[in-house]
Amino acid sequence: MEDMKIYREQIDKIDDEMVRLFQERMAVAGKIAEIKKGSNLPVLDVKREREKLADVQSKADKEYESYVRILYSLLFEMSRSYQQKKLDVENDLYKEIEKAVEVSTNTEFPKSAVIACQGVEGSYSQIACDKMFSSANIMYFDSFDKVFSAIDKGLCRYGVLPIENSTAGSVNKIYDLMMEHRFYIVKSARIKVDHNLFAKDGVKLSDIKEVFTHEQAITQCSEFLASLGKNVKITPCENTAIAAKMVSESDRKDIAAISSRYCAQLYGLKSLKSSVQNRDNNYTRFICISRELEIYPGADKTSIMMTLPHQPGALYKALARFYTIGINLIKLESRPMPNRDFEFMFYFDLETSVYSEEFMQMICDLDKVSEDFRYLGSYGETV
């Protein structure tokens, strides 16, 4: 233990010197930023960074080469972030965000509006609408694509869509549609999902030969569905509420639907089995989207999308930038891009106040590390 004490004292002295040298290096980087600003030069100098990285790696012992490369890659990210901050350049996007914040500073999120939803009355999307709005005028569409289109065409001010479930994971169709449509997220909500097996009055569990429900509900209730046996057919449909409506309107006495309790009341069905989901803490997160940028007081979450260069370290550089700025990443999703082999769109949910200095720095920085950067909005979440 005495040896450990000696070594730790040595590390403390080395760290003291490293902190001094780090601050000295950052100060010099700041002076370079001032020269770049005066000469109208970009912060990123790819050639210089590549040469510098090769140089420091060549000076390291073989045992430490990879560690030195990682250390300096992060150091370069911090230097660029600091230089960008010194330049204090607000891009057009940040000015647009500032304007949206100013417009809604003394405004509450609307209590009523025309809202697009996928499904029919009784769907979880409708339940999410009622949680976000005290008086929602809902227009129902038979696909997620048509919800996005309704926003694009101005038929509805808002659209409410499921984006992820705590059991089944992300709703991939929504992420794919995000690449096709321009929109902004203005609010989100978490809805507790309680799936139940319903059928017409007089039908028993032993009578059931086919169960209708949404594909996400099939995943969320996989254990219960497996217990019904191989002779029971599981049929996916567009929506859990549509499943309940189909069973209600059918003449068959051997079918059931997995849906919400509200659907049972709405369509006159009886419960055969309650709470059939795999986990009791089963939640679905819904987003509210708009064609126009709207940012309301209390916005503490931000969503963005980026297409990154198809090269080693591209995602690392983006993640390092979040870490450097001090922004917490709460979700990362990737989806393959159509007609582009082995290239992906990355979706990020970030925990950052729209009013913070870190937020401004992120908005002004990130388009420098991506091929295509899309700001999807800053918003609050209803739980």
CSV table of C-alpha atoms in Angstrom, one decimal:
chain,number,residue,atom,x,y,z
A,1,MET,CA,0.0,0.0,0.0
A,2,GLU,CA,2.9,2.3,0.6
A,3,ASP,CA,4.0,1.9,-3.1
A,4,MET,CA,0.5,2.8,-4.2
A,5,LYS,CA,0.6,6.0,-2.2
A,6,ILE,CA,3.9,6.9,-3.8
A,7,TYR,CA,2.6,6.3,-7.3
A,8,ARG,CA,-0.6,8.2,-6.7
A,9,GLU,CA,1.5,11.2,-5.5
A,10,GLN,CA,3.4,11.0,-8.8
A,11,ILE,CA,0.1,11.0,-10.8
A,12,ASP,CA,-1.1,14.0,-8.8
A,13,LYS,CA,2.0,15.9,-9.8
A,14,ILE,CA,1.7,14.9,-13.4
A,15,ASP,CA,-2.0,15.9,-13.4
A,16,ASP,CA,-1.1,19.3,-12.0
A,17,GLU,CA,1.3,19.8,-14.9
A,18,MET,CA,-1.2,18.4,-17.5
A,19,VAL,CA,-3.9,20.9,-16.3
A,20,ARG,CA,-1.4,23.8,-16.6
A,21,LEU,CA,-0.4,22.7,-20.1
A,22,PHE,CA,-4.0,22.0,-21.2
A,23,GLN,CA,-5.0,25.6,-20.2
A,24,GLU,CA,-2.0,27.0,-21.9
A,25,ARG,CA,-2.9,25.0,-25.1
A,26,MET,CA,-6.5,26.2,-25.0
A,27,ALA,CA,-5.4,29.8,-24.6
A,28,VAL,CA,-3.2,29.5,-27.7
A,29,ALA,CA,-6.1,27.9,-29.5
A,30,GLY,CA,-8.2,30.9,-28.5
A,31,LYS,CA,-5.6,33.3,-30.1
A,32,ILE,CA,-5.7,31.2,-33.3
A,33,ALA,CA,-9.5,31.6,-33.3
A,34,GLU,CA,-9.1,35.4,-33.2
A,35,ILE,CA,-6.8,35.2,-36.3
A,36,LYS,CA,-9.3,32.9,-38.0
A,37,LYS,CA,-12.1,35.3,-37.3
A,38,GLY,CA,-10.1,38.3,-38.7
A,39,SER,CA,-9.2,36.3,-41.8
A,40,ASN,CA,-12.6,34.8,-42.2
A,41,LEU,CA,-11.3,31.2,-42.0
A,42,PRO,CA,-13.3,28.2,-40.8
A,43,VAL,CA,-12.6,26.7,-37.4
A,44,LEU,CA,-12.0,23.2,-38.8
A,45,ASP,CA,-8.7,22.6,-40.6
A,46,VAL,CA,-8.9,19.0,-41.7
A,47,LYS,CA,-5.4,18.9,-43.2
A,48,ARG,CA,-3.8,20.4,-40.1
A,49,GLU,CA,-5.6,18.0,-37.7
A,50,ARG,CA,-4.7,14.9,-39.8
A,51,GLU,CA,-1.0,15.9,-39.9
A,52,LYS,CA,-1.0,16.7,-36.2
A,53,LEU,CA,-2.7,13.4,-35.2
A,54,ALA,CA,-0.2,11.4,-37.3
A,55,ASP,CA,2.7,13.4,-35.7
A,56,VAL,CA,1.7,12.9,-32.0
A,57,GLN,CA,0.9,9.2,-32.7
A,58,SER,CA,4.3,8.7,-34.2
A,59,LYS,CA,6.0,10.1,-31.1
A,60,ALA,CA,4.2,7.6,-28.8
A,61,ASP,CA,5.6,4.2,-27.8
A,62,LYS,CA,3.9,1.4,-29.6
A,63,GLU,CA,2.0,0.4,-26.4
A,64,TYR,CA,0.4,3.8,-26.1
A,65,GLU,CA,-0.3,4.7,-29.8
A,66,SER,CA,-4.0,4.0,-29.8
A,67,TYR,CA,-4.5,5.8,-26.5
A,68,VAL,CA,-2.7,8.9,-27.7
A,69,ARG,CA,-4.8,8.9,-30.8
A,70,ILE,CA,-8.0,8.8,-28.7
A,71,LEU,CA,-6.7,11.5,-26.3
A,72,TYR,CA,-5.8,13.9,-29.1
A,73,SER,CA,-9.0,13.3,-31.1
A,74,LEU,CA,-11.0,14.4,-28.0
A,75,LEU,CA,-8.5,17.3,-27.4
A,76,PHE,CA,-9.1,18.5,-31.0
A,77,GLU,CA,-12.9,18.4,-30.4
A,78,MET,CA,-12.5,20.5,-27.3
A,79,SER,CA,-10.2,23.0,-29.1
A,80,ARG,CA,-12.7,23.4,-31.9
A,81,SER,CA,-15.5,23.8,-29.5
A,82,TYR,CA,-13.6,26.5,-27.6
A,83,GLN,CA,-12.6,28.3,-30.9
A,84,GLN,CA,-16.2,28.3,-32.1
A,85,LYS,CA,-17.2,29.8,-28.8
A,86,LYS,CA,-14.6,32.5,-29.1
A,87,LEU,CA,-15.7,33.3,-32.6
A,88,ASP,CA,-19.2,33.8,-31.2
A,89,VAL,CA,-20.9,33.3,-34.6
A,90,GLU,CA,-24.6,32.8,-34.5
A,91,ASN,CA,-25.8,31.0,-37.6
A,92,ASP,CA,-29.2,31.5,-39.3
A,93,LEU,CA,-30.7,28.5,-37.6
A,94,TYR,CA,-29.9,29.9,-34.1
A,95,LYS,CA,-31.4,33.2,-35.1
A,96,GLU,CA,-34.6,31.4,-36.2
A,97,ILE,CA,-34.7,29.5,-32.9
A,98,GLU,CA,-34.2,32.8,-30.9
A,99,LYS,CA,-37.1,34.3,-32.8
A,100,ALA,CA,-39.4,31.4,-32.0
A,101,VAL,CA,-38.5,31.6,-28.3
A,102,GLU,CA,-39.2,35.3,-28.2
A,103,VAL,CA,-42.6,34.9,-29.9
A,104,SER,CA,-43.8,32.3,-27.3
A,105,THR,CA,-42.1,33.8,-24.2
A,106,ASN,CA,-45.4,34.8,-22.6
A,107,THR,CA,-47.5,32.2,-24.4
A,108,GLU,CA,-48.8,28.8,-23.1
A,109,PHE,CA,-49.0,25.7,-25.2
A,110,PRO,CA,-52.4,25.7,-27.0
A,111,LYS,CA,-55.2,24.0,-25.2
A,112,SER,CA,-57.1,23.3,-28.4
A,113,ALA,CA,-56.3,22.8,-32.1
A,114,VAL,CA,-57.0,20.6,-35.1
A,115,ILE,CA,-54.8,17.5,-34.7
A,116,ALA,CA,-54.0,14.6,-37.0
A,117,CYS,CA,-53.8,11.1,-35.5
A,118,GLN,CA,-53.4,7.6,-37.0
A,119,GLY,CA,-56.2,5.2,-36.2
A,120,VAL,CA,-59.8,5.6,-34.9
A,121,GLU,CA,-61.5,6.8,-31.7
A,122,GLY,CA,-60.1,4.9,-28.7
A,123,SER,CA,-56.5,4.6,-30.0
A,124,TYR,CA,-53.6,5.4,-27.7
A,125,SER,CA,-52.7,8.3,-30.0
A,126,GLN,CA,-56.1,9.7,-29.2
A,127,ILE,CA,-55.4,9.2,-25.5
A,128,ALA,CA,-52.1,11.0,-26.0
A,129,CYS,CA,-53.9,13.9,-27.7
A,130,ASP,CA,-56.3,14.3,-24.7
A,131,LYS,CA,-53.3,14.4,-22.4
A,132,MET,CA,-51.5,17.1,-24.4
A,133,PHE,CA,-54.7,19.2,-25.2
A,134,SER,CA,-57.7,19.9,-23.0
A,135,SER,CA,-59.9,20.3,-26.1
A,136,ALA,CA,-58.6,18.4,-29.1
A,137,ASN,CA,-60.3,18.5,-32.5
A,138,ILE,CA,-59.0,15.2,-33.9
A,139,MET,CA,-58.8,14.2,-37.6
A,140,TYR,CA,-58.1,10.4,-38.0
A,141,PHE,CA,-56.0,9.0,-40.8
A,142,ASP,CA,-55.3,5.4,-41.7
A,143,SER,CA,-51.5,5.6,-41.8
A,144,PHE,CA,-48.6,7.5,-40.2
A,145,ASP,CA,-47.6,8.8,-43.6
A,146,LYS,CA,-50.9,10.5,-44.0
A,147,VAL,CA,-50.5,12.2,-40.6
A,148,PHE,CA,-47.2,13.7,-41.8
A,149,SER,CA,-48.9,14.7,-45.1
A,150,ALA,CA,-51.7,16.4,-43.2
A,151,ILE,CA,-49.1,18.6,-41.5
A,152,ASP,CA,-47.2,19.3,-44.7
A,153,LYS,CA,-50.4,20.4,-46.5
A,154,GLY,CA,-51.6,22.5,-43.6
A,155,LEU,CA,-54.8,20.4,-43.0
A,156,CYS,CA,-54.0,20.2,-39.3
A,157,ARG,CA,-51.9,22.4,-37.1
A,158,TYR,CA,-50.5,19.4,-35.2
A,159,GLY,CA,-49.9,15.7,-35.5
A,160,VAL,CA,-49.5,13.2,-32.7
A,161,LEU,CA,-47.4,10.1,-33.3
A,162,PRO,CA,-45.9,7.2,-31.2
A,163,ILE,CA,-42.2,7.2,-31.4
A,164,GLU,CA,-41.0,4.6,-28.9
A,165,ASN,CA,-42.2,2.0,-26.3
A,166,SER,CA,-40.4,0.9,-23.2
A,167,THR,CA,-40.9,-2.7,-24.1
A,168,ALA,CA,-41.0,-2.9,-27.9
A,169,GLY,CA,-38.5,-0.2,-28.6
A,170,SER,CA,-38.6,2.4,-31.3
A,171,VAL,CA,-41.4,2.7,-33.9
A,172,ASN,CA,-39.1,2.4,-36.9
A,173,LYS,CA,-41.7,3.5,-39.4
A,174,ILE,CA,-41.8,7.0,-37.7
A,175,TYR,CA,-38.1,7.4,-37.9
A,176,ASP,CA,-38.1,6.4,-41.6
A,177,LEU,CA,-40.9,9.0,-42.3
A,178,MET,CA,-38.9,11.6,-40.5
A,179,MET,CA,-36.3,11.5,-43.3
A,180,GLU,CA,-39.0,12.3,-45.9
A,181,HIS,CA,-40.9,15.1,-44.2
A,182,ARG,CA,-40.0,18.5,-42.8
A,183,PHE,CA,-41.5,19.2,-39.4
A,184,TYR,CA,-40.8,20.3,-35.8
A,185,ILE,CA,-41.5,18.6,-32.5
A,186,VAL,CA,-43.3,21.0,-30.1
A,187,LYS,CA,-44.3,18.7,-27.2
A,188,SER,CA,-44.1,15.1,-26.1
A,189,ALA,CA,-46.0,12.9,-23.6
A,190,ARG,CA,-45.5,9.5,-22.0
A,191,ILE,CA,-48.7,7.3,-21.8
A,192,LYS,CA,-48.9,4.2,-19.7
A,193,VAL,CA,-50.1,1.4,-21.9
A,194,ASP,CA,-52.4,-1.2,-20.4
A,195,HIS,CA,-53.3,-3.9,-22.9
A,196,ASN,CA,-56.3,-6.1,-22.3
A,197,LEU,CA,-57.9,-9.0,-24.3
A,198,PHE,CA,-61.5,-8.1,-25.2
A,199,ALA,CA,-64.2,-10.0,-27.1
A,200,LYS,CA,-68.0,-9.9,-27.6
A,201,ASP,CA,-70.3,-10.6,-24.7
A,202,GLY,CA,-70.6,-14.4,-24.1
A,203,VAL,CA,-67.3,-15.3,-25.8
A,204,LYS,CA,-64.9,-17.3,-23.5
A,205,LEU,CA,-61.1,-17.4,-23.7
A,206,SER,CA,-61.3,-21.1,-24.8
A,207,ASP,CA,-63.3,-20.0,-27.8
A,208,ILE,CA,-60.7,-17.7,-29.3
A,209,LYS,CA,-59.1,-18.8,-32.6
A,210,GLU,CA,-57.7,-15.4,-33.7
A,211,VAL,CA,-56.5,-12.3,-32.0
A,212,PHE,CA,-56.2,-8.8,-33.7
A,213,THR,CA,-54.0,-6.0,-32.5
A,214,HIS,CA,-51.2,-3.6,-33.6
A,215,GLU,CA,-47.8,-5.0,-34.4
A,216,GLN,CA,-46.2,-3.1,-31.4
A,217,ALA,CA,-48.8,-4.6,-29.1
A,218,ILE,CA,-47.9,-8.1,-30.4
A,219,THR,CA,-44.3,-7.5,-29.2
A,220,GLN,CA,-45.4,-5.9,-25.9
A,221,CYS,CA,-47.7,-8.9,-25.2
A,222,SER,CA,-45.6,-11.7,-26.7
A,223,GLU,CA,-45.5,-13.8,-23.5
A,224,PHE,CA,-49.3,-13.9,-23.1
A,225,LEU,CA,-49.9,-14.5,-26.8
A,226,ALA,CA,-47.5,-17.4,-26.7
A,227,SER,CA,-49.5,-18.9,-23.8
A,228,LEU,CA,-52.6,-19.1,-26.0
A,229,GLY,CA,-51.0,-21.9,-28.0
A,230,LYS,CA,-50.1,-22.5,-31.7
A,231,ASN,CA,-53.7,-22.9,-32.8
A,232,VAL,CA,-54.5,-19.3,-32.1
A,233,LYS,CA,-53.7,-17.0,-35.0
A,234,ILE,CA,-52.2,-13.6,-34.3
A,235,THR,CA,-53.2,-11.0,-36.9
A,236,PRO,CA,-51.6,-7.5,-36.9
A,237,CYS,CA,-53.7,-4.5,-37.9
A,238,GLU,CA,-53.2,-0.7,-38.2
A,239,ASN,CA,-54.1,0.2,-34.6
A,240,THR,CA,-55.3,-1.4,-31.3
A,241,ALA,CA,-58.5,0.7,-31.5
A,242,ILE,CA,-59.2,-0.6,-35.1
A,243,ALA,CA,-58.7,-4.1,-33.8
A,244,ALA,CA,-61.4,-3.5,-31.1
A,245,LYS,CA,-63.7,-2.0,-33.7
A,246,MET,CA,-63.3,-4.9,-36.1
A,247,VAL,CA,-64.1,-7.4,-33.4
A,248,SER,CA,-67.2,-5.4,-32.3
A,249,GLU,CA,-68.5,-5.2,-35.9
A,250,SER,CA,-67.7,-8.9,-36.8
A,251,ASP,CA,-70.3,-11.7,-36.6
A,252,ARG,CA,-67.6,-14.2,-35.5
A,253,LYS,CA,-67.6,-15.6,-32.0
A,254,ASP,CA,-64.0,-16.9,-32.0
A,255,ILE,CA,-62.0,-13.6,-32.2
A,256,ALA,CA,-60.7,-11.1,-29.8
A,257,ALA,CA,-58.7,-7.9,-29.7
A,258,ILE,CA,-55.9,-6.5,-27.6
A,259,SER,CA,-56.6,-2.9,-26.9
A,260,SER,CA,-57.2,-0.3,-24.1
A,261,ARG,CA,-60.0,-0.3,-21.6
A,262,TYR,CA,-61.4,2.8,-23.2
A,263,CYS,CA,-61.9,0.8,-26.4
A,264,ALA,CA,-63.9,-1.8,-24.6
A,265,GLN,CA,-66.3,0.8,-23.3
A,266,LEU,CA,-66.4,2.5,-26.7
A,267,TYR,CA,-67.1,-0.6,-28.7
A,268,GLY,CA,-69.1,-2.6,-26.2
A,269,LEU,CA,-66.6,-5.4,-25.6
A,270,LYS,CA,-66.0,-7.6,-22.5
A,271,SER,CA,-62.7,-8.4,-20.9
A,272,LEU,CA,-61.3,-11.9,-21.2
A,273,LYS,CA,-58.0,-11.1,-19.6
A,274,SER,CA,-56.6,-7.8,-18.2
A,275,SER,CA,-53.1,-6.4,-18.3
A,276,VAL,CA,-51.6,-8.9,-20.8
A,277,GLN,CA,-48.5,-6.9,-21.5
A,278,ASN,CA,-45.1,-8.4,-20.6
A,279,ARG,CA,-44.3,-5.6,-18.2
A,280,ASP,CA,-46.4,-3.5,-15.9
A,281,ASN,CA,-44.2,-0.4,-16.5
A,282,ASN,CA,-45.2,-0.4,-20.2
A,283,TYR,CA,-45.0,3.2,-21.5
A,284,THR,CA,-45.3,4.7,-25.0
A,285,ARG,CA,-43.8,8.1,-25.8
A,286,PHE,CA,-45.7,10.3,-28.2
A,287,ILE,CA,-44.5,13.4,-30.0
A,288,CYS,CA,-46.6,16.3,-31.2
A,289,ILE,CA,-45.3,17.8,-34.5
A,290,SER,CA,-46.0,21.0,-36.3
A,291,ARG,CA,-45.1,22.5,-39.7
A,292,GLU,CA,-44.0,25.7,-38.1
A,293,LEU,CA,-41.2,26.1,-35.4
A,294,GLU,CA,-42.9,26.6,-32.0
A,295,ILE,CA,-40.9,26.7,-28.8
A,296,TYR,CA,-42.8,27.1,-25.5
A,297,PRO,CA,-41.5,28.0,-22.0
A,298,GLY,CA,-39.9,25.2,-20.2
A,299,ALA,CA,-38.4,23.5,-23.3
A,300,ASP,CA,-35.7,21.3,-21.8
A,301,LYS,CA,-35.4,18.6,-24.5
A,302,THR,CA,-34.1,18.9,-28.0
A,303,SER,CA,-34.2,16.5,-30.9
A,304,ILE,CA,-31.9,16.6,-33.9
A,305,MET,CA,-31.1,14.4,-36.9
A,306,MET,CA,-27.7,14.1,-38.6
A,307,THR,CA,-26.3,12.3,-41.6
A,308,LEU,CA,-22.6,11.6,-40.8
A,309,PRO,CA,-19.8,11.0,-43.3
A,310,HIS,CA,-19.3,7.2,-44.0
A,311,GLN,CA,-15.9,7.0,-42.4
A,312,PRO,CA,-14.3,5.8,-39.2
A,313,GLY,CA,-14.8,8.0,-36.2
A,314,ALA,CA,-17.7,10.1,-37.6
A,315,LEU,CA,-20.2,9.2,-34.9
A,316,TYR,CA,-17.5,9.4,-32.2
A,317,LYS,CA,-16.8,13.0,-33.3
A,318,ALA,CA,-20.5,13.9,-32.9
A,319,LEU,CA,-20.8,12.2,-29.5
A,320,ALA,CA,-17.5,13.8,-28.4
A,321,ARG,CA,-18.9,17.2,-29.2
A,322,PHE,CA,-21.9,16.6,-26.9
A,323,TYR,CA,-19.6,15.4,-24.1
A,324,THR,CA,-17.3,18.4,-24.6
A,325,ILE,CA,-20.1,20.9,-24.4
A,326,GLY,CA,-21.6,19.1,-21.5
A,327,ILE,CA,-25.0,18.0,-23.0
A,328,ASN,CA,-26.6,14.8,-21.9
A,329,LEU,CA,-27.6,12.4,-24.6
A,330,ILE,CA,-30.8,10.5,-23.7
A,331,LYS,CA,-31.5,8.7,-26.9
A,332,LEU,CA,-29.6,7.6,-30.0
A,333,GLU,CA,-31.3,5.9,-33.0
A,334,SER,CA,-30.0,5.0,-36.4
A,335,ARG,CA,-31.9,4.2,-39.5
A,336,PRO,CA,-30.6,3.1,-43.0
A,337,MET,CA,-30.9,5.8,-45.6
A,338,PRO,CA,-32.9,4.9,-48.8
A,339,ASN,CA,-30.8,4.5,-51.9
A,340,ARG,CA,-27.5,5.0,-50.0
A,341,ASP,CA,-25.7,1.7,-49.2
A,342,PHE,CA,-24.4,1.4,-45.6
A,343,GLU,CA,-25.2,5.0,-44.8
A,344,PHE,CA,-27.4,6.0,-41.8
A,345,MET,CA,-29.4,8.8,-40.4
A,346,PHE,CA,-28.8,9.3,-36.7
A,347,TYR,CA,-31.5,10.7,-34.5
A,348,PHE,CA,-30.6,12.2,-31.1
A,349,ASP,CA,-32.7,13.3,-28.1
A,350,LEU,CA,-30.7,15.6,-25.9
A,351,GLU,CA,-31.3,17.0,-22.4
A,352,THR,CA,-30.6,20.7,-22.7
A,353,SER,CA,-32.5,23.9,-22.0
A,354,VAL,CA,-33.2,26.0,-25.1
A,355,TYR,CA,-32.1,29.0,-23.0
A,356,SER,CA,-28.6,27.6,-22.1
A,357,GLU,CA,-25.3,28.7,-23.5
A,358,GLU,CA,-24.5,25.0,-24.2
A,359,PHE,CA,-27.6,24.9,-26.5
A,360,MET,CA,-26.4,27.8,-28.5
A,361,GLN,CA,-22.9,26.3,-28.8
A,362,MET,CA,-24.4,23.0,-30.0
A,363,ILE,CA,-26.6,24.6,-32.7
A,364,CYS,CA,-23.7,26.6,-34.0
A,365,ASP,CA,-21.2,23.7,-33.9
A,366,LEU,CA,-22.9,20.5,-35.1
A,367,ASP,CA,-23.5,21.4,-38.7
A,368,LYS,CA,-19.7,21.4,-39.0
A,369,VAL,CA,-19.4,17.7,-38.1
A,370,SER,CA,-22.3,16.4,-40.2
A,371,GLU,CA,-23.1,16.2,-43.9
A,372,ASP,CA,-26.7,17.1,-43.2
A,373,PHE,CA,-27.9,18.6,-39.9
A,374,ARG,CA,-31.6,19.0,-39.0
A,375,TYR,CA,-33.0,20.6,-35.9
A,376,LEU,CA,-36.3,19.0,-35.0
A,377,GLY,CA,-37.3,21.2,-32.1
A,378,SER,CA,-37.0,22.0,-28.4
A,379,TYR,CA,-39.9,21.1,-26.2
A,380,GLY,CA,-41.2,19.9,-22.8
A,381,GLU,CA,-42.6,16.5,-22.0
A,382,THR,CA,-45.8,15.7,-20.2
A,383,VAL,CA,-45.5,12.7,-17.9
